CSV table of C-alpha atoms in Angstrom, one decimal:
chain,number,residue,atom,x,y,z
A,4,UNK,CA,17.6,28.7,133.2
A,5,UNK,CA,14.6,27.7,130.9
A,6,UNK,CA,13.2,30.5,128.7
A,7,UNK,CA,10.5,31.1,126.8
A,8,UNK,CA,11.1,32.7,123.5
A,9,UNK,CA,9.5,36.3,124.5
A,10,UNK,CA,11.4,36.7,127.8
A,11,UNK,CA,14.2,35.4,126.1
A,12,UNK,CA,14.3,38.1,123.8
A,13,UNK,CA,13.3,40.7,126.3
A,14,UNK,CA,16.5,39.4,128.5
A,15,UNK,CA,18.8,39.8,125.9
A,16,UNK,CA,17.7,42.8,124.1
A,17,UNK,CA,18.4,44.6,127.5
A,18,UNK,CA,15.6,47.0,127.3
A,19,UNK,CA,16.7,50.1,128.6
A,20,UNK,CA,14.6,53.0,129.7
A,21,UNK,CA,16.1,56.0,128.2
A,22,UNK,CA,14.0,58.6,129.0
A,23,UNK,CA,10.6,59.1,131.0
A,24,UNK,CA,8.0,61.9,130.5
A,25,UNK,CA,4.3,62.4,131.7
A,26,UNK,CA,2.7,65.7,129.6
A,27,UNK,CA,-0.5,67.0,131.2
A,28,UNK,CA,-1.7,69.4,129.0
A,29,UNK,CA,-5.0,70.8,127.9
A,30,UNK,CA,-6.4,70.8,124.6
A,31,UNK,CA,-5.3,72.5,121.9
A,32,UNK,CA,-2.0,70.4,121.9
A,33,UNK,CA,0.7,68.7,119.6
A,34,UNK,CA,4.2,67.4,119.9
A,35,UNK,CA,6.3,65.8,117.3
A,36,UNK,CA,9.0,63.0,117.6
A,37,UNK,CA,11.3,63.9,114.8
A,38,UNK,CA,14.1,61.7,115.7
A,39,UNK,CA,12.3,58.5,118.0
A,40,UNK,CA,14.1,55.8,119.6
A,41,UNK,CA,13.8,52.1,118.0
A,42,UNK,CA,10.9,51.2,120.9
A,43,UNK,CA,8.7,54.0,122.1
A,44,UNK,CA,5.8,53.5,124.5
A,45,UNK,CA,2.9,56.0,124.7
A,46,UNK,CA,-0.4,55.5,127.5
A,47,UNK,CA,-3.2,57.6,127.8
A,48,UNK,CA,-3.3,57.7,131.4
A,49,UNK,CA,-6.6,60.0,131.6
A,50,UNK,CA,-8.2,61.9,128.7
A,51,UNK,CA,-8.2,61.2,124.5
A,52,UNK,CA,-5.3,61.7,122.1
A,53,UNK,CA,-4.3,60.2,119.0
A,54,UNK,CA,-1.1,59.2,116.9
A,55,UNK,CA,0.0,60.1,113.8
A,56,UNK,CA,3.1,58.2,111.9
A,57,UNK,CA,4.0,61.0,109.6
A,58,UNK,CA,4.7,60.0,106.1
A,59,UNK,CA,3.1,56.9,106.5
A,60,UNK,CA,-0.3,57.9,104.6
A,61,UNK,CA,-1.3,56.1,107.7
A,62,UNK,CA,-4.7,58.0,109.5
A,63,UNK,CA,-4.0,58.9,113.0
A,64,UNK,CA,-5.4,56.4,115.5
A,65,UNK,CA,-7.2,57.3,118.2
A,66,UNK,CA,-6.5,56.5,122.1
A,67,UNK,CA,-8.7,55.9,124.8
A,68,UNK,CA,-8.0,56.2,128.5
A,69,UNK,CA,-5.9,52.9,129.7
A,70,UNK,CA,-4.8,52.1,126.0
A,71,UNK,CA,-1.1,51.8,125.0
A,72,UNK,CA,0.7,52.7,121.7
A,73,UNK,CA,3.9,51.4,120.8
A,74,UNK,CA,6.2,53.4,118.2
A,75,UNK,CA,9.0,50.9,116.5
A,76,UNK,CA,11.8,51.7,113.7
A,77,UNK,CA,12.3,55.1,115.5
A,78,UNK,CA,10.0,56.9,113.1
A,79,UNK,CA,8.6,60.2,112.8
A,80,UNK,CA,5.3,60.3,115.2
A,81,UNK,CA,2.9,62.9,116.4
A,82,UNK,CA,1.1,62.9,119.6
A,83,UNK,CA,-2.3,65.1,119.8
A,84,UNK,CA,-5.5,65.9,121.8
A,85,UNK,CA,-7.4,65.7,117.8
A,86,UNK,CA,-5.9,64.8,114.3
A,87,UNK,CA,-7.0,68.1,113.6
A,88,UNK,CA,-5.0,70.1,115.9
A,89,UNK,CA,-2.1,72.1,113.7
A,90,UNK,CA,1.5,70.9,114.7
A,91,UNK,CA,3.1,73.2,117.6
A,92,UNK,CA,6.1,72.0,118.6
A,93,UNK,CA,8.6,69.3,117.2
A,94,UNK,CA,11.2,67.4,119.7
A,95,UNK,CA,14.4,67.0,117.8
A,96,UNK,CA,17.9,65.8,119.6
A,97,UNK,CA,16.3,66.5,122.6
A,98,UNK,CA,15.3,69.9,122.3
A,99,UNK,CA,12.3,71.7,121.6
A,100,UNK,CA,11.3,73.6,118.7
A,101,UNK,CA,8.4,75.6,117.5
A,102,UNK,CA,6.2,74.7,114.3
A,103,UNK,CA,8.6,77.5,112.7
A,104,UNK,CA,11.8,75.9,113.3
A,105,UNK,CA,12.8,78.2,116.1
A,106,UNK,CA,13.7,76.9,119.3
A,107,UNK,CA,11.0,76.7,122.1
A,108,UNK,CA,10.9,77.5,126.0
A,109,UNK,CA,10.0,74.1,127.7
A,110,UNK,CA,6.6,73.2,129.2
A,111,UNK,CA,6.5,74.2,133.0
A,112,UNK,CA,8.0,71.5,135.6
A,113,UNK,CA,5.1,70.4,137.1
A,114,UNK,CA,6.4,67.6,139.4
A,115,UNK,CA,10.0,65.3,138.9
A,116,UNK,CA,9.4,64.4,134.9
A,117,UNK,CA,6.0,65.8,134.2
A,118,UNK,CA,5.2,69.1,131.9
A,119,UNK,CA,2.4,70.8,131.0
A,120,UNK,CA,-0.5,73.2,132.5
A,121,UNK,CA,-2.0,70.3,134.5
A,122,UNK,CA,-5.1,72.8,134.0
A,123,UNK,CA,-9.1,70.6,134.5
A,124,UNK,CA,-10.2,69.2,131.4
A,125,UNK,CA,-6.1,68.2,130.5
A,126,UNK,CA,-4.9,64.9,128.9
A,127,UNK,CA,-2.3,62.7,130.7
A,128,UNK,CA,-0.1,61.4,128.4
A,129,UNK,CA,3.1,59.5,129.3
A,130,UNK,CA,5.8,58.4,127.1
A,131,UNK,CA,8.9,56.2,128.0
A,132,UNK,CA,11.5,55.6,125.0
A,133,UNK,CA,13.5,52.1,124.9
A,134,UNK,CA,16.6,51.5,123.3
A,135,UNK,CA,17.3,47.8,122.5
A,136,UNK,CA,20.4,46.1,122.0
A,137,UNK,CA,22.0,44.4,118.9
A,138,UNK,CA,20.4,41.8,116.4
A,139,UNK,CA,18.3,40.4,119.5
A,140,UNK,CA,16.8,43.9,119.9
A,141,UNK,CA,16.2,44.1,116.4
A,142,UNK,CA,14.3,40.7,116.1
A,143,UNK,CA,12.2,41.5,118.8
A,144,UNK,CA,11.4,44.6,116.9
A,145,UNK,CA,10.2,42.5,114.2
A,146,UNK,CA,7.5,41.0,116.0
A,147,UNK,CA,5.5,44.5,115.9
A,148,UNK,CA,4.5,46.5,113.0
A,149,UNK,CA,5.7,50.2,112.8
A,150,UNK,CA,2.3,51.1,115.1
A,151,UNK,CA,0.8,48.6,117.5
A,152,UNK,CA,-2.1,49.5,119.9
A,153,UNK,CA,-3.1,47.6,122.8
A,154,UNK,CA,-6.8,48.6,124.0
A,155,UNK,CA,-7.2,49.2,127.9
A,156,UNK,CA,-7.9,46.5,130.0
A,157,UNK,CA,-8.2,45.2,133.4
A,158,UNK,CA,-4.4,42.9,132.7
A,159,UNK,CA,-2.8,46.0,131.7
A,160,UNK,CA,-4.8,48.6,134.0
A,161,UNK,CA,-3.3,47.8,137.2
A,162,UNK,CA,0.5,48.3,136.2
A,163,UNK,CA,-0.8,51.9,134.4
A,164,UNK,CA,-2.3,52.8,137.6
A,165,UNK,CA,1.2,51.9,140.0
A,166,UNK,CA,2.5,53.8,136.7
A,167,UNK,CA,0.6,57.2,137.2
A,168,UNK,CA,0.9,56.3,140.6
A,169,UNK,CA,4.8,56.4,140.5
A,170,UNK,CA,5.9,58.4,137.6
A,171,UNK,CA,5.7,62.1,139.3
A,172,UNK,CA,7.3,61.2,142.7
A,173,UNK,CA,10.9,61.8,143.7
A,174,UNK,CA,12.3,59.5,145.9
A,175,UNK,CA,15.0,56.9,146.7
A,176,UNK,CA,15.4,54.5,144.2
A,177,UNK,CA,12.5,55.9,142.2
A,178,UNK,CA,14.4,55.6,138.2
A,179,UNK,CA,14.5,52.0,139.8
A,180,UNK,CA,10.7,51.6,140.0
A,181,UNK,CA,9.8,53.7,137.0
A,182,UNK,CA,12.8,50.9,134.8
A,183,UNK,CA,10.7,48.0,136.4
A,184,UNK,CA,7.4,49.4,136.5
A,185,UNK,CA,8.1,50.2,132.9
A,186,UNK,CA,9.2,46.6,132.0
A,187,UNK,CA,6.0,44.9,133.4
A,188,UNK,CA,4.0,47.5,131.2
A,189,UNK,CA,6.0,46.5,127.8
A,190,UNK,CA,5.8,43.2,128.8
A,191,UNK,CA,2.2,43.2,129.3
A,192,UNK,CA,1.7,45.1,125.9
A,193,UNK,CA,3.7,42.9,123.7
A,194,UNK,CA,1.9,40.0,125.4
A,195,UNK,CA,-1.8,41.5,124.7
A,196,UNK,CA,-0.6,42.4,121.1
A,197,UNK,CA,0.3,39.1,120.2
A,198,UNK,CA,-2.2,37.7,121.5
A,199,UNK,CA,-5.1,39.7,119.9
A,200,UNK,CA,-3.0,40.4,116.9
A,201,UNK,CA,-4.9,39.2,113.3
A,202,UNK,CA,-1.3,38.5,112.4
A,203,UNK,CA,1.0,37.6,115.6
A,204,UNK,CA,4.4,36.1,114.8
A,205,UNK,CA,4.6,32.3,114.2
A,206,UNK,CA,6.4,31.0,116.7
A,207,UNK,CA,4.2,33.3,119.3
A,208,UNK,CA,0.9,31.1,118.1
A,209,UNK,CA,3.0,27.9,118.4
A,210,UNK,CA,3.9,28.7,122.2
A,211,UNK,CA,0.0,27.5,122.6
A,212,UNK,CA,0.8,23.9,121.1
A,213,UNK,CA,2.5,22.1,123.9
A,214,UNK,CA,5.1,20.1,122.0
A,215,UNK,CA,6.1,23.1,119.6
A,216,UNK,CA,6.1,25.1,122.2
A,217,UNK,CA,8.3,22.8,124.7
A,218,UNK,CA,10.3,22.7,122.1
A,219,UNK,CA,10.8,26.5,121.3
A,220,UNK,CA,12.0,26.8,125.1
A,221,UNK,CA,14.8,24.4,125.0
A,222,UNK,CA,16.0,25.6,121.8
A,223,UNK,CA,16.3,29.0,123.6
A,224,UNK,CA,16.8,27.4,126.6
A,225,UNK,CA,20.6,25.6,125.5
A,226,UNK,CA,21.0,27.2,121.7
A,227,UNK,CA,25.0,25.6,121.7
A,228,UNK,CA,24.0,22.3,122.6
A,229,UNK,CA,24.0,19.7,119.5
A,230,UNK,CA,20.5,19.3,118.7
A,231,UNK,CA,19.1,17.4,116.1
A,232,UNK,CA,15.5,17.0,114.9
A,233,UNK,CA,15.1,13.5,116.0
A,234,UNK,CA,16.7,14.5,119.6
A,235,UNK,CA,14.2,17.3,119.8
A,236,UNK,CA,11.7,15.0,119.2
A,237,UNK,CA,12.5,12.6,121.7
A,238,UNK,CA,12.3,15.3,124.4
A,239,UNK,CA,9.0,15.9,123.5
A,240,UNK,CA,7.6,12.7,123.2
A,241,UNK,CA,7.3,12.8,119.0
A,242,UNK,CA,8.6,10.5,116.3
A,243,UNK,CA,11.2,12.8,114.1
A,244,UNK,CA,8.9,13.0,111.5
A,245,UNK,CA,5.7,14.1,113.2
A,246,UNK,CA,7.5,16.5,115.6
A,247,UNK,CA,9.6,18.2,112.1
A,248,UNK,CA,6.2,18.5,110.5
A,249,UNK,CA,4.9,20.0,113.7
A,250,UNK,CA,7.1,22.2,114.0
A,251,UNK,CA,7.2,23.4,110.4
A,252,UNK,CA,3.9,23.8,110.5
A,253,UNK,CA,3.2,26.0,113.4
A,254,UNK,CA,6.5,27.9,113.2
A,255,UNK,CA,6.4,28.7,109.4
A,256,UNK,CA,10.4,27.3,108.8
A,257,UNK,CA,11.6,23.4,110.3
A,258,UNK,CA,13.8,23.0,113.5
A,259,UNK,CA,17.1,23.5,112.6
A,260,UNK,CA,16.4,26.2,110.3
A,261,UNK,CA,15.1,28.7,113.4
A,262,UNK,CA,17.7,27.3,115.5
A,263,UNK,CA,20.2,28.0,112.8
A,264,UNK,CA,19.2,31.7,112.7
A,265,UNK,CA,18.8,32.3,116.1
A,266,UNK,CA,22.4,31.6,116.4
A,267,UNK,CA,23.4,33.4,114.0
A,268,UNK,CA,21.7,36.4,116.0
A,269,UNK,CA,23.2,35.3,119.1
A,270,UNK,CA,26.5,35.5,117.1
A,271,UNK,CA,26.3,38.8,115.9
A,272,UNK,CA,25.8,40.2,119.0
A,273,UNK,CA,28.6,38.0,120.3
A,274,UNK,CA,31.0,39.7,117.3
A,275,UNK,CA,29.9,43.5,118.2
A,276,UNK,CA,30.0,42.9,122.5
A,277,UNK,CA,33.0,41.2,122.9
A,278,UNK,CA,36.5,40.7,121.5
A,279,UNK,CA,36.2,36.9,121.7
A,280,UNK,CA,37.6,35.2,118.5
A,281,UNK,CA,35.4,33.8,116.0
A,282,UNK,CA,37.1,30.1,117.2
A,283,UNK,CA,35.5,30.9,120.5
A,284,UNK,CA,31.7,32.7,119.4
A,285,UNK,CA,31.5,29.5,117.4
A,286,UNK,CA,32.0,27.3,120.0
A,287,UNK,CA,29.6,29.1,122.2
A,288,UNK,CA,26.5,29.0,120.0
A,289,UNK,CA,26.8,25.4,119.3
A,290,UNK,CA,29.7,25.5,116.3
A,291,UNK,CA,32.8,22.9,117.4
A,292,UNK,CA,34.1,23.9,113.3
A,293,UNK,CA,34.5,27.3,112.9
A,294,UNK,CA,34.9,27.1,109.3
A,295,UNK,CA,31.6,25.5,109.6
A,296,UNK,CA,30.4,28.4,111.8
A,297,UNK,CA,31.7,30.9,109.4
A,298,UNK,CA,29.9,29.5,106.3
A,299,UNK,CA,26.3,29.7,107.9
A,300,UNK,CA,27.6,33.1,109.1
A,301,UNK,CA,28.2,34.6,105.8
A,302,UNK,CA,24.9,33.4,104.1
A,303,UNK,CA,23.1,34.6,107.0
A,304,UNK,CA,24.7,37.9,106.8
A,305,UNK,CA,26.3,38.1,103.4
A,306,UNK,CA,29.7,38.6,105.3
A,307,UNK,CA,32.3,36.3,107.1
A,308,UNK,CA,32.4,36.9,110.8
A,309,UNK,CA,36.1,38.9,110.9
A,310,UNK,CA,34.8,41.7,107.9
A,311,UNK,CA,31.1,41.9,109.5
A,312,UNK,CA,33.1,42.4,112.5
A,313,UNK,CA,35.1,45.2,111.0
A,314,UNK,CA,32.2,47.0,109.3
A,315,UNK,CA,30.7,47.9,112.8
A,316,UNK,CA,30.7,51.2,113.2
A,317,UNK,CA,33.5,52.1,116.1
């Protein structure tokens, strides 16, 4: 199956939804995160709020109606109807406690995973936390900075409104809808952030240049097969030279050298999944020595595959 780099990531990350919660509440409000996920997505569905990263010396950023926050590194956050509006209660292991430590009596079960007063004049917030998987997860974490916004619009509009639509019913197969309803709204955000980022990753601005890009996607597409610059180039129509200067160029680091640490990615998580030996996570990210394999593997990672291996945590 040919993939580009993003879904690639997405695919094996396995995104998860962990948990699901629309708050309509009116104003005066606050709720901490003390101890967030790695990925956490936030959406004004109707209404103002703003974000805080505490300890960040960040300012709070404010969002509109239709916009979309996303929380990475499973930092401290507030969510509030002002900046101004004194912490009341702070989310911690998954219970709820008040400003003065002491634990708090839930918001009021409004419908299947919404809270609040659901009084007129209320915000609709609605938060979904992701945990992602391994080295993959944590390199598709990279791409965003501890607090990305996405502002509202019409490509992301339709999938919040099926959202809202979706998020307070109870019926068959409804987590089901929610996890893929979810999915196209990350997606979407990641997409929009990249894209209208001042600084988007590298390799996501190459994806535009046809031959770089071409390239990126078999790369992720067969990472064990035996590539070499000049093959690469021939698949895309380029002389060796012009596609490694391309490719440099666009991506910020040549060929082999992303292809070389995307392995080595692909390994790790290969080392914490499975019990496979290191002979046979070699030879399935394109290593036929595993000495060889276990070299690149302990520059990339400071440790030989066995000992990095047994410093998982069990």
């Amino acid at each position: 199956m040919r993939m580009d780099v993003l879904t690639d990531l997405l695919h094996r990350a396995r995104a998860s939804t962990a948990l699901v919660r629309q708050l309509i509440q009116r104003p005066p409000w606050s709720v901490t995160y003390a101890d967030a996920p790695p990925l956490t997505v936030l959406t004004t569905l109707g209404g103002h709020a703003s974000i805080r990263l505490d300890g960040s010396g960040a300012e709070p950023v404010h969002l509109a109606a239709g916009d979309i926050a996303l929380v990475t590194g499973g930092g401290r956050h507030t969510i509030a109807d002002d900046p101004g509006t004194e912490r009341q209660f702070t989310i911690r292991g998954g219970r709820k406690y008040l400003a003065n430590g002491q634990p708090a009596a839930g918001h009021p079960n409004l419908a299947p995973r919404t809270y609040g007063d659901g009084l007129p004049g209320a915000t609709t917030m609605l938060r979904a936390a992701y945990e992602l998987h391994g080295d993959v997860g944590d390199r598709l974490l990279a791409l965003l900075p501890p607090l990305a916004v996405v502002p509202a619009g019409p490509r992301t509009s339709a999938a919040l409104d099926l959202l809202a639509a979706e998020v307070s019913r109870d019926e068959p197969g409804q987590d089901a809808v929610l996890t893929r309803v979810l999915d196209l709204v990350l997606v979407l955000a990641l997409r929009a952030w990249c894209a209208e980022s001042a600084m988007p990753p590298a390799w996501y601005r190459a994806l535009s240049d046809p031959a770089v890009g071409e390239a990126l996607r078999l790369l992720h597409t067969d990472p064990a097969r035996r590539w070499t610059v000049a093959g690469l180039g021939t698949e895309i129509g380029l002389s060796r030279a012009a596609f490694a200067a391309r490719f440099t160029a666009l991506v910020g680091e040549p060929p082999l050298t992303y292809l070389t640490g995307w392995r080595m990615t692909l390994a790790a998580d290969l080392l914490r999944d499975t019990e496979k030996t290191v002979a046979a996570v070699a030879g399935e990210v394109g290593y036929a020595d595993a000495f060889a394999f276990s070299v690149a593997f302990k520059r990339a990672r400071g440790a030989s595959p066995s000992a990095w291996r047994r410093s998982l945590p069990r």
